[in-house]
Backbone as ProteinMPNN parsed JSONL, in Angstrom:
{"seq_chain_A": "MQNLKLFMLMLGCRPAGRNTEQHDMFFSVGYTVKDLVPEIKAFWPEAKGNIHVDAWREVNLVNGYRVRVVPREAAAGVPEEGADKLFFLNLGGYKPGEFDEFHYKMLAVAKDQGDAAKQARQTAFYKHTGFKGAASHIDDKFGVDVDELFKVQDILPQEVKEKYSLQLTKSSETEEDALHLGYFQLHKL", "coords_chain_A": {"N_chain_A": [[-55.452, 3.861, -24.0], [-56.477, 6.887, -25.486], [-56.853, 7.724, -28.901], [-55.609, 10.326, -30.98], [-57.701, 12.455, -33.024], [-58.92, 13.525, -36.169], [-60.512, 16.531, -36.78], [-63.276, 18.227, -38.424], [-64.646, 21.343, -38.726], [-67.392, 23.747, -39.013], [-67.175, 27.025, -38.597], [-68.899, 29.904, -37.221], [-69.556, 33.42, -37.135], [-70.368, 36.821, -36.475], [-68.607, 39.224, -37.421], [-67.642, 42.572, -36.331], [-68.95, 45.298, -37.92], [-69.975, 43.822, -40.121], [-73.082, 42.672, -41.891], [-74.226, 40.146, -41.883], [-73.996, 36.811, -40.775], [-70.881, 35.297, -40.943], [-68.982, 32.498, -42.221], [-66.549, 29.873, -41.862], [-64.185, 27.28, -42.473], [-62.538, 24.903, -40.372], [-59.875, 22.832, -39.5], [-58.529, 20.55, -37.345], [-56.534, 18.796, -34.924], [-57.211, 16.687, -32.258], [-58.132, 15.233, -29.031], [-60.756, 15.383, -28.293], [-63.514, 17.435, -29.404], [-63.736, 19.657, -27.772], [-61.14, 20.165, -27.016], [-60.14, 21.814, -29.046], [-60.849, 24.381, -28.597], [-59.071, 26.589, -27.893], [-57.344, 26.923, -30.165], [-59.361, 27.392, -32.137], [-60.184, 29.845, -31.334], [-57.846, 31.404, -31.79], [-57.481, 30.932, -34.495], [-59.471, 32.624, -35.81], [-59.001, 35.525, -35.108], [-60.299, 38.129, -35.614], [-62.905, 37.643, -34.8], [-62.981, 38.048, -32.132], [-63.33, 36.144, -30.078], [-66.07, 35.625, -30.18], [-67.372, 33.382, -31.429], [-69.076, 30.61, -32.829], [-69.915, 27.192, -33.234], [-71.315, 25.693, -36.191], [-71.439, 23.268, -37.393], [-69.981, 20.073, -37.002], [-67.55, 17.386, -37.327], [-66.002, 14.353, -36.592], [-63.453, 13.139, -38.228], [-63.317, 10.226, -39.656], [-63.611, 8.224, -41.586], [-63.566, 8.31, -45.125], [-64.468, 8.016, -48.274], [-64.157, 5.143, -48.393], [-61.65, 4.897, -47.124], [-59.777, 4.745, -44.096], [-58.999, 7.28, -41.809], [-56.319, 8.335, -40.038], [-54.619, 9.875, -37.431], [-51.171, 10.399, -37.112], [-47.918, 10.388, -35.522], [-45.638, 12.708, -36.842], [-43.114, 11.737, -37.512], [-43.688, 9.035, -37.935], [-44.801, 9.112, -40.551], [-42.692, 9.693, -42.128], [-40.643, 8.829, -44.8], [-42.637, 7.725, -46.232], [-43.672, 7.725, -49.42], [-44.691, 10.747, -51.104], [-45.552, 11.521, -53.754], [-47.921, 10.453, -55.784], [-49.406, 9.114, -53.858], [-52.346, 8.517, -51.992], [-54.333, 11.271, -50.898], [-55.986, 13.366, -48.519], [-58.513, 15.529, -49.325], [-60.15, 18.753, -49.022], [-63.092, 20.178, -50.294], [-64.834, 23.128, -51.396], [-67.672, 23.707, -52.896], [-69.43, 25.801, -55.147], [-72.587, 27.06, -56.03], [-75.847, 27.794, -57.78], [-79.47, 28.579, -57.625], [-82.309, 28.859, -59.567], [-84.062, 31.882, -59.028], [-83.273, 32.324, -56.422], [-81.762, 34.331, -54.204], [-78.797, 33.885, -53.664], [-75.586, 32.267, -53.121], [-75.087, 28.846, -53.1], [-73.49, 26.528, -51.031], [-71.475, 23.59, -50.987], [-69.758, 21.434, -49.005], [-67.242, 19.155, -49.038], [-65.342, 16.121, -48.438], [-62.565, 14.451, -49.905], [-60.777, 11.557, -50.928], [-58.067, 11.351, -52.77], [-55.552, 11.108, -55.544], [-54.522, 13.563, -56.475], [-55.297, 17.071, -56.996], [-56.875, 17.23, -59.273], [-58.137, 14.826, -59.548], [-59.623, 14.923, -57.257], [-61.354, 16.912, -57.793], [-62.748, 15.784, -59.932], [-64.254, 13.861, -58.503], [-65.899, 15.702, -57.344], [-67.515, 16.6, -59.39], [-69.392, 14.335, -59.67], [-71.111, 14.704, -57.738], [-74.446, 15.257, -56.453], [-75.05, 17.783, -55.821], [-73.339, 19.388, -57.548], [-74.385, 18.485, -59.948], [-77.0, 19.533, -59.912], [-77.217, 22.23, -59.051], [-77.168, 25.052, -60.532], [-77.726, 26.9, -63.564], [-78.606, 28.131, -66.853], [-76.495, 30.936, -67.481], [-75.728, 31.066, -64.823], [-74.024, 28.866, -63.943], [-73.063, 25.894, -62.07], [-69.958, 26.356, -60.639], [-67.283, 26.595, -62.893], [-64.101, 26.153, -63.781], [-60.89, 26.745, -65.56], [-58.775, 25.077, -64.535], [-59.565, 22.917, -62.924], [-62.027, 21.992, -64.123], [-64.382, 22.099, -62.766], [-66.212, 24.271, -60.84], [-64.685, 25.127, -58.18], [-64.848, 26.708, -55.281], [-63.013, 26.615, -53.175], [-60.207, 24.36, -52.751], [-58.42, 22.267, -51.075], [-55.633, 20.508, -49.879], [-55.988, 18.733, -46.894], [-53.999, 18.3, -45.052], [-52.417, 20.499, -45.481], [-53.734, 22.674, -44.5], [-54.132, 22.49, -41.872], [-53.577, 23.914, -38.519], [-50.407, 25.382, -38.001], [-48.729, 24.469, -35.98], [-49.853, 21.847, -35.385], [-49.295, 20.614, -37.938], [-46.565, 20.507, -37.739], [-46.211, 18.355, -35.952], [-47.852, 16.224, -36.608], [-49.12, 13.92, -38.948], [-51.461, 12.865, -41.485], [-52.837, 9.682, -42.001], [-53.792, 7.487, -44.492], [-55.585, 4.649, -45.019], [-56.898, 1.905, -46.889], [-60.037, 0.663, -46.415], [-62.694, -1.611, -45.46], [-64.832, -0.786, -44.168], [-68.119, 0.795, -43.871], [-69.499, 2.504, -42.418], [-70.693, 5.776, -41.975], [-69.377, 8.894, -40.949], [-70.456, 10.552, -37.994], [-72.575, 13.46, -38.098], [-72.584, 16.492, -36.564], [-74.854, 18.808, -36.112], [-76.028, 22.135, -35.602], [-76.399, 24.839, -33.42], [-73.5, 25.532, -31.629], [-72.195, 26.783, -28.86], [-68.898, 27.706, -27.967], [-68.018, 27.464, -25.321], [-69.704, 25.45, -24.415], [-69.041, 23.142, -25.742]], "CA_chain_A": [[-55.105, 5.239, -24.34], [-57.312, 7.494, -26.515], [-56.189, 8.238, -30.02], [-55.886, 11.588, -31.613], [-58.64, 12.466, -34.167], [-58.982, 14.737, -36.961], [-61.926, 17.184, -36.607], [-63.616, 19.233, -39.337], [-65.721, 22.205, -38.04], [-67.846, 24.862, -39.69], [-67.365, 28.037, -37.692], [-69.742, 31.037, -37.606], [-69.613, 34.575, -36.203], [-70.799, 38.08, -37.175], [-67.573, 40.201, -37.032], [-67.864, 43.895, -36.205], [-69.054, 45.906, -39.298], [-70.665, 42.963, -41.049], [-74.392, 42.59, -41.8], [-74.625, 38.815, -41.883], [-73.17, 35.767, -40.191], [-69.883, 34.856, -41.795], [-68.525, 31.142, -42.012], [-65.21, 29.375, -42.241], [-63.927, 25.94, -42.168], [-61.49, 24.747, -39.476], [-59.535, 21.487, -39.249], [-57.43, 20.272, -36.388], [-56.343, 17.362, -34.258], [-57.414, 16.571, -30.713], [-58.811, 13.939, -28.474], [-62.093, 15.808, -28.263], [-63.731, 18.764, -30.086], [-63.621, 20.665, -26.805], [-59.581, 20.352, -26.927], [-59.686, 22.759, -29.988], [-61.326, 25.815, -28.412], [-58.042, 27.613, -28.043], [-56.991, 27.0, -31.585], [-60.519, 27.939, -32.798], [-60.185, 31.334, -31.099], [-56.643, 31.891, -32.497], [-57.766, 30.916, -35.959], [-60.321, 33.8, -36.329], [-59.031, 36.657, -34.152], [-61.205, 39.219, -35.815], [-64.278, 37.407, -34.139], [-62.812, 38.419, -30.766], [-63.994, 35.145, -29.319], [-67.491, 35.58, -30.362], [-67.461, 32.311, -32.404], [-69.737, 29.391, -32.485], [-69.707, 26.102, -34.311], [-72.466, 25.367, -36.767], [-71.379, 21.959, -37.689], [-68.702, 19.513, -36.931], [-67.507, 15.917, -37.395], [-64.846, 13.677, -36.349], [-63.085, 12.5, -39.424], [-62.663, 8.78, -39.487], [-63.853, 7.386, -42.872], [-63.805, 9.017, -46.276], [-64.488, 7.267, -49.643], [-63.489, 3.847, -48.165], [-60.32, 5.089, -46.396], [-59.779, 5.03, -42.695], [-58.256, 8.463, -41.665], [-55.747, 8.267, -38.693], [-53.57, 10.888, -37.058], [-50.074, 9.738, -36.633], [-46.866, 11.347, -35.383], [-45.066, 13.157, -38.156], [-42.018, 10.878, -37.905], [-44.188, 7.84, -38.498], [-45.088, 9.199, -41.865], [-41.537, 9.841, -42.854], [-40.307, 7.602, -45.729], [-43.813, 7.342, -47.146], [-43.631, 8.594, -50.83], [-45.865, 11.623, -51.329], [-45.976, 11.469, -54.955], [-48.8, 9.337, -56.25], [-50.098, 8.586, -52.717], [-53.532, 9.106, -51.743], [-54.325, 12.385, -49.861], [-57.374, 13.881, -48.081], [-58.792, 16.921, -49.715], [-61.348, 19.537, -48.661], [-63.513, 21.011, -51.41], [-66.051, 23.842, -51.187], [-68.342, 23.837, -54.351], [-70.511, 26.878, -55.232], [-73.725, 26.993, -57.194], [-76.96, 28.722, -57.83], [-80.702, 27.963, -57.886], [-83.098, 30.002, -60.083], [-85.068, 32.644, -58.089], [-82.771, 32.285, -55.08], [-80.689, 35.336, -54.045], [-77.82, 33.323, -52.865], [-74.817, 31.354, -53.616], [-75.169, 27.858, -52.298], [-72.132, 25.835, -51.028], [-71.491, 22.128, -50.657], [-68.455, 21.196, -48.436], [-66.994, 17.685, -49.025], [-63.862, 15.514, -48.321], [-62.376, 13.371, -50.885], [-59.489, 10.86, -50.948], [-57.643, 11.378, -54.193], [-54.089, 11.21, -55.73], [-54.261, 14.925, -56.768], [-56.448, 18.086, -57.017], [-57.689, 17.122, -60.395], [-58.851, 13.682, -59.225], [-60.676, 15.313, -56.228], [-62.368, 17.755, -58.609], [-63.474, 14.791, -60.726], [-65.149, 13.384, -57.619], [-66.901, 16.664, -57.039], [-68.521, 16.531, -60.583], [-70.178, 13.413, -59.541], [-72.115, 14.901, -56.626], [-75.724, 15.701, -56.757], [-74.895, 19.324, -55.755], [-72.733, 19.906, -58.855], [-75.372, 18.292, -61.079], [-78.323, 20.131, -59.673], [-77.176, 23.56, -58.737], [-76.789, 25.924, -61.755], [-78.605, 27.032, -64.683], [-77.98, 28.994, -67.971], [-76.111, 32.046, -66.887], [-75.196, 30.868, -63.46], [-73.775, 27.463, -63.901], [-72.21, 25.517, -61.128], [-68.727, 26.994, -61.098], [-66.503, 25.67, -63.752], [-62.803, 26.823, -64.053], [-60.035, 26.063, -66.464], [-57.896, 24.188, -63.884], [-60.208, 21.709, -62.485], [-63.115, 21.582, -64.826], [-65.449, 22.272, -61.918], [-65.968, 25.568, -59.988], [-64.493, 24.758, -56.674], [-64.482, 27.938, -54.573], [-61.813, 26.216, -52.425], [-59.754, 23.014, -52.854], [-57.202, 22.251, -50.314], [-55.095, 19.218, -49.159], [-56.319, 19.004, -45.544], [-52.79, 18.418, -44.289], [-51.776, 21.733, -45.743], [-54.556, 23.681, -43.887], [-54.153, 22.243, -40.348], [-52.757, 24.843, -37.743], [-48.819, 25.081, -38.167], [-48.092, 23.469, -34.881], [-50.33, 20.549, -35.777], [-48.637, 20.178, -38.998], [-45.185, 20.086, -37.389], [-46.132, 17.312, -35.076], [-48.641, 15.073, -36.915], [-49.55, 13.58, -40.512], [-52.741, 12.029, -41.729], [-52.556, 8.447, -42.512], [-55.081, 6.939, -45.121], [-55.522, 3.186, -45.312], [-58.165, 1.317, -47.535], [-60.985, 0.091, -45.44], [-63.928, -2.231, -46.103], [-65.924, -0.275, -43.329], [-68.987, 1.651, -44.528], [-70.304, 3.456, -41.525], [-70.361, 7.166, -42.306], [-68.987, 9.79, -39.78], [-71.541, 11.357, -37.491], [-72.439, 14.893, -38.427], [-73.117, 17.181, -35.336], [-75.386, 20.008, -36.644], [-76.63, 22.994, -34.743], [-75.651, 26.043, -32.754], [-72.8, 25.09, -30.57], [-71.285, 27.86, -28.287], [-67.634, 27.121, -27.678], [-68.055, 27.069, -23.787], [-70.573, 24.369, -24.262], [-68.723, 21.996, -26.474]], "C_chain_A": [[-55.941, 5.753, -25.517], [-56.415, 7.914, -27.686], [-56.509, 9.615, -30.44], [-56.767, 11.366, -32.734], [-58.428, 13.768, -34.898], [-60.503, 15.228, -36.892], [-62.161, 18.213, -37.69], [-64.707, 20.012, -38.756], [-66.06, 23.373, -38.997], [-68.097, 25.903, -38.582], [-68.271, 29.196, -38.112], [-69.482, 32.147, -36.598], [-70.156, 35.693, -37.026], [-69.732, 39.174, -36.705], [-68.157, 41.613, -37.054], [-67.949, 44.479, -37.831], [-69.682, 45.048, -40.239], [-72.242, 42.815, -40.717], [-74.957, 41.102, -41.694], [-73.555, 38.011, -41.206], [-72.03, 35.37, -41.259], [-69.516, 33.438, -41.399], [-67.212, 30.877, -42.488], [-65.126, 27.931, -41.788], [-62.684, 25.738, -41.457], [-61.315, 23.313, -39.449], [-58.433, 21.474, -38.268], [-57.484, 18.891, -35.88], [-56.433, 17.583, -32.873], [-57.978, 15.193, -30.272], [-60.356, 14.196, -28.487], [-62.29, 17.164, -28.984], [-63.399, 19.758, -29.086], [-62.037, 21.092, -26.872], [-59.291, 21.551, -27.897], [-60.186, 24.009, -29.822], [-60.18, 26.856, -28.434], [-57.516, 27.975, -29.406], [-58.06, 27.612, -32.405], [-60.415, 29.575, -32.65], [-58.875, 32.11, -31.88], [-56.848, 31.91, -33.981], [-58.47, 32.141, -36.554], [-60.225, 34.946, -35.123], [-59.835, 37.742, -34.373], [-62.604, 39.042, -35.18], [-64.22, 37.754, -32.649], [-63.462, 37.473, -29.877], [-65.405, 34.761, -29.361], [-67.775, 34.475, -31.599], [-68.321, 31.222, -31.965], [-69.506, 28.377, -33.569], [-71.207, 25.669, -34.784], [-72.554, 23.829, -37.215], [-69.961, 21.339, -37.332], [-68.677, 17.92, -37.023], [-66.013, 15.479, -37.215], [-64.583, 12.853, -37.599], [-62.464, 11.205, -39.489], [-62.629, 7.917, -40.841], [-64.252, 8.177, -44.053], [-63.54, 8.217, -47.517], [-63.755, 5.929, -49.55], [-62.156, 3.811, -47.523], [-60.545, 5.45, -44.9], [-58.787, 6.196, -42.56], [-57.676, 8.333, -40.155], [-54.853, 9.366, -38.616], [-52.427, 10.218, -36.618], [-49.062, 10.789, -36.379], [-46.129, 11.533, -36.676], [-43.861, 12.213, -38.537], [-42.541, 9.475, -38.357], [-44.593, 7.817, -39.916], [-43.881, 9.489, -42.677], [-41.118, 8.613, -43.536], [-41.458, 7.213, -46.553], [-43.801, 8.273, -48.316], [-44.839, 9.4, -50.865], [-46.38, 11.482, -52.64], [-46.696, 10.245, -55.308], [-49.659, 8.617, -55.149], [-51.413, 9.235, -52.571], [-53.681, 10.216, -50.639], [-55.739, 12.749, -49.571], [-57.499, 15.304, -48.491], [-60.101, 17.475, -49.259], [-61.753, 20.301, -49.817], [-64.834, 21.727, -51.024], [-66.504, 24.27, -52.534], [-69.246, 25.097, -53.995], [-71.45, 26.738, -56.288], [-74.873, 27.744, -56.886], [-78.225, 28.003, -58.058], [-81.476, 29.182, -58.499], [-83.985, 30.505, -59.019], [-84.491, 32.85, -56.703], [-81.612, 33.336, -55.074], [-79.634, 34.874, -53.13], [-76.781, 32.511, -53.63], [-74.752, 30.233, -52.646], [-73.83, 27.189, -52.228], [-72.416, 24.344, -50.591], [-70.011, 21.838, -50.167], [-68.298, 19.637, -48.332], [-65.388, 17.315, -48.906], [-63.835, 14.464, -49.335], [-61.001, 12.804, -50.716], [-59.055, 10.765, -52.511], [-56.133, 11.357, -54.231], [-53.728, 12.728, -55.941], [-55.496, 15.732, -56.784], [-57.411, 17.658, -58.22], [-58.557, 15.871, -60.199], [-59.967, 14.08, -58.169], [-61.771, 16.16, -56.909], [-63.288, 16.888, -59.533], [-64.557, 14.304, -59.843], [-66.254, 14.381, -57.349], [-68.005, 16.815, -58.191], [-69.54, 15.524, -60.446], [-71.289, 13.657, -58.527], [-73.357, 15.391, -57.124], [-75.866, 17.197, -56.799], [-74.457, 19.775, -56.982], [-73.842, 19.71, -59.859], [-76.589, 19.045, -61.001], [-78.282, 21.561, -59.243], [-76.43, 24.429, -59.872], [-77.643, 25.901, -62.795], [-77.973, 28.016, -65.745], [-77.623, 30.431, -67.29], [-75.53, 32.135, -65.503], [-74.888, 29.453, -63.116], [-72.933, 27.164, -62.527], [-70.772, 25.734, -61.537], [-67.879, 26.117, -61.886], [-65.25, 26.771, -63.889], [-61.869, 26.108, -64.826], [-59.039, 24.977, -65.737], [-58.41, 22.935, -63.596], [-61.455, 21.146, -63.21], [-64.451, 21.622, -64.025], [-65.236, 23.449, -61.027], [-65.833, 24.961, -58.619], [-64.077, 26.126, -56.145], [-63.128, 27.67, -53.907], [-61.536, 24.765, -52.641], [-58.499, 23.086, -52.113], [-56.854, 20.713, -49.848], [-55.215, 19.543, -47.688], [-54.932, 19.005, -44.769], [-52.087, 19.749, -44.424], [-52.522, 22.833, -44.911], [-54.766, 23.568, -42.297], [-53.269, 23.447, -39.634], [-51.268, 24.37, -37.892], [-48.29, 24.212, -37.091], [-48.701, 22.15, -34.892], [-49.477, 19.929, -36.878], [-47.196, 19.654, -38.694], [-45.213, 18.853, -36.702], [-46.859, 15.979, -35.768], [-48.799, 14.967, -38.557], [-50.88, 12.86, -40.336], [-52.352, 10.872, -42.493], [-53.869, 7.845, -43.214], [-54.771, 5.503, -45.374], [-56.852, 2.747, -45.791], [-58.858, 0.533, -46.408], [-62.27, -0.501, -46.076], [-65.075, -1.665, -45.178], [-66.85, 0.728, -44.207], [-69.748, 2.682, -43.599], [-69.811, 4.902, -41.722], [-70.167, 7.872, -40.914], [-70.33, 10.484, -39.383], [-71.443, 12.866, -37.693], [-73.18, 15.521, -37.157], [-73.589, 18.483, -36.073], [-76.263, 20.919, -35.683], [-76.039, 24.254, -34.426], [-74.818, 25.642, -31.494], [-71.868, 26.254, -30.055], [-70.048, 27.072, -27.887], [-67.553, 26.738, -26.079], [-68.901, 25.859, -23.569], [-70.162, 23.1, -24.979], [-68.391, 20.866, -25.442]], "O_chain_A": [[-56.074, 5.021, -26.498], [-55.314, 8.414, -27.46], [-57.647, 10.046, -30.257], [-56.718, 10.323, -33.387], [-57.93, 14.799, -34.446], [-61.483, 14.486, -36.939], [-61.282, 19.053, -37.881], [-65.679, 19.411, -38.297], [-65.192, 23.913, -39.682], [-69.008, 25.772, -37.765], [-68.389, 29.441, -39.312], [-69.23, 31.909, -35.416], [-70.388, 35.503, -38.22], [-69.956, 39.909, -35.743], [-69.132, 41.826, -37.775], [-67.177, 44.157, -38.734], [-69.969, 45.594, -41.305], [-72.667, 42.825, -39.562], [-76.147, 40.945, -41.419], [-72.404, 38.425, -41.07], [-72.377, 35.142, -42.418], [-69.732, 33.138, -40.224], [-66.73, 31.531, -43.412], [-65.838, 27.449, -40.907], [-61.707, 26.364, -41.869], [-62.282, 22.554, -39.388], [-57.505, 22.28, -38.333], [-58.253, 18.011, -36.266], [-55.85, 18.509, -32.309], [-58.221, 14.249, -31.024], [-61.133, 13.261, -28.682], [-61.342, 17.931, -29.146], [-62.773, 20.744, -29.474], [-61.73, 22.281, -26.785], [-58.319, 22.268, -27.658], [-60.06, 24.816, -30.743], [-60.376, 27.939, -28.985], [-57.283, 29.136, -29.744], [-57.727, 28.332, -33.346], [-60.528, 30.384, -33.571], [-58.958, 33.203, -32.442], [-56.414, 32.845, -34.654], [-58.123, 32.623, -37.632], [-61.155, 35.212, -34.361], [-60.151, 38.4, -33.382], [-63.375, 39.988, -35.017], [-65.247, 37.762, -31.969], [-64.132, 37.91, -28.941], [-65.889, 33.808, -28.749], [-68.375, 34.816, -32.619], [-68.315, 30.901, -30.777], [-68.985, 28.663, -34.647], [-72.107, 25.368, -34.0], [-73.637, 23.264, -37.367], [-68.935, 22.018, -37.37], [-69.695, 17.262, -36.81], [-65.037, 16.117, -37.609], [-65.375, 11.99, -37.977], [-61.245, 11.057, -39.394], [-61.762, 7.082, -41.098], [-65.341, 8.745, -43.975], [-62.407, 7.789, -47.739], [-62.917, 5.576, -50.379], [-61.574, 2.734, -47.393], [-61.356, 6.301, -44.534], [-57.737, 6.101, -43.195], [-58.437, 8.239, -39.191], [-54.329, 9.807, -39.639], [-52.596, 9.404, -35.71], [-49.183, 11.915, -36.859], [-46.019, 10.62, -37.494], [-43.632, 11.939, -39.715], [-41.843, 8.803, -39.116], [-44.74, 6.749, -40.51], [-44.015, 9.537, -43.9], [-41.196, 7.507, -43.002], [-41.307, 6.439, -47.498], [-43.912, 9.49, -48.167], [-45.939, 8.877, -50.683], [-47.594, 11.323, -52.768], [-46.191, 9.132, -55.168], [-50.459, 7.719, -55.412], [-51.6, 10.383, -52.975], [-53.158, 10.037, -49.538], [-56.624, 12.437, -50.369], [-56.726, 16.173, -48.086], [-61.075, 16.735, -49.121], [-60.936, 21.041, -50.366], [-65.764, 21.147, -50.463], [-65.862, 25.057, -53.228], [-69.686, 25.366, -52.878], [-71.103, 26.313, -57.39], [-74.946, 28.331, -55.807], [-78.19, 26.91, -58.623], [-81.341, 30.321, -58.055], [-84.576, 29.766, -58.231], [-85.134, 33.485, -55.868], [-80.644, 33.229, -55.827], [-79.517, 35.333, -51.993], [-77.087, 32.083, -54.743], [-74.422, 30.467, -51.484], [-73.071, 27.231, -53.196], [-73.411, 23.99, -49.958], [-69.098, 22.024, -50.971], [-69.069, 18.942, -47.67], [-64.448, 18.05, -49.21], [-64.783, 13.731, -49.619], [-60.093, 13.56, -50.37], [-59.717, 10.13, -53.333], [-55.464, 11.54, -53.213], [-52.616, 13.097, -55.562], [-56.604, 15.221, -56.618], [-58.632, 17.754, -58.094], [-59.687, 15.883, -60.686], [-61.095, 13.593, -58.239], [-62.955, 16.075, -56.58], [-64.424, 17.25, -59.838], [-65.709, 14.286, -60.276], [-67.406, 13.998, -57.147], [-69.179, 17.102, -57.953], [-70.596, 15.725, -61.045], [-72.273, 12.919, -58.467], [-73.361, 15.951, -58.22], [-76.598, 17.797, -57.586], [-75.176, 20.591, -57.559], [-74.217, 20.652, -60.558], [-77.232, 19.206, -62.039], [-79.37, 22.108, -59.067], [-75.207, 24.421, -60.01], [-78.331, 24.896, -62.975], [-76.932, 28.624, -65.498], [-78.472, 30.992, -66.597], [-74.936, 33.132, -65.092], [-75.4, 28.896, -62.146], [-72.253, 28.031, -61.978], [-70.377, 25.356, -62.64], [-67.761, 24.936, -61.56], [-65.41, 27.979, -64.065], [-61.949, 24.879, -64.831], [-58.565, 24.067, -66.417], [-57.82, 21.913, -63.948], [-61.883, 20.018, -62.966], [-65.5, 21.234, -64.537], [-64.139, 23.61, -60.491], [-66.75, 24.383, -58.035], [-63.033, 26.642, -56.544], [-62.194, 28.453, -54.081], [-62.472, 23.969, -52.715], [-57.598, 23.857, -52.446], [-57.711, 19.893, -49.517], [-54.621, 20.522, -47.235], [-54.832, 19.786, -43.822], [-51.256, 20.103, -43.588], [-51.911, 23.87, -44.655], [-55.411, 24.364, -41.613], [-52.286, 23.875, -40.24], [-50.952, 23.18, -37.904], [-47.478, 23.315, -37.321], [-48.034, 21.254, -34.375], [-48.993, 18.808, -36.725], [-46.701, 18.653, -39.213], [-44.193, 18.175, -36.819], [-46.475, 14.841, -35.496], [-48.588, 15.936, -39.287], [-51.298, 12.373, -39.285], [-51.646, 10.965, -43.497], [-54.908, 7.728, -42.564], [-53.714, 5.201, -45.928], [-57.869, 3.132, -45.214], [-58.234, -0.15, -45.597], [-62.824, 0.015, -47.047], [-66.223, -2.048, -45.4], [-66.367, 1.381, -45.132], [-70.498, 3.552, -44.04], [-68.613, 5.171, -41.632], [-70.728, 7.467, -39.896], [-71.148, 10.904, -40.201], [-70.39, 13.472, -37.493], [-74.268, 15.079, -36.787], [-72.738, 19.19, -36.612], [-77.166, 20.396, -35.031], [-75.181, 24.722, -35.174], [-75.388, 25.44, -30.421], [-70.906, 26.636, -30.721], [-70.144, 25.904, -27.512], [-67.002, 25.694, -25.73], [-68.775, 25.264, -22.498], [-70.838, 22.079, -24.857], [-68.076, 19.743, -25.836]]}, "name": "protein", "num_of_chains": 1, "seq": "MQNLKLFMLMLGCRPAGRNTEQHDMFFSVGYTVKDLVPEIKAFWPEAKGNIHVDAWREVNLVNGYRVRVVPREAAAGVPEEGADKLFFLNLGGYKPGEFDEFHYKMLAVAKDQGDAAKQARQTAFYKHTGFKGAASHIDDKFGVDVDELFKVQDILPQEVKEKYSLQLTKSSETEEDALHLGYFQLHKL"}
């Protein structure tokens, strides 16, 4: 029997009235990425179905932790406080002479948001995007400008959160998740 998997997708579309393509991140659970198409369309209704995927990954291993999807009941009784959690971070930064804000999307396993932000400060992106007057974002709460920082469990679709939890277990595995990059139309996933 095939196991359920956590998927991370970068969605793109150009909604009516916009001059450039817009992007958003989407996380959900399924057996294959194709299983997520109805949820993707429901996630971004303003796109009226004109969505594509620019990048996706099956999330299996993050920071030396194996990520598994388990029935919610299986996670009951596991203490939340102090336990490792999976976080999604979207960092923002600038480069001299570039009319753009660059972003770096990352996953981190950490005890809390502060620890996840600490990991973000160690990335090459954070260290090399920014200059006087346009530093890599810094804020008072996390000490690094994080455009977005979410516990992945919290941003799953509601019906997924009600059924499943994410289980993190320390692993000696080192193989990185495959990144699928390109322009993927939903009907061709």
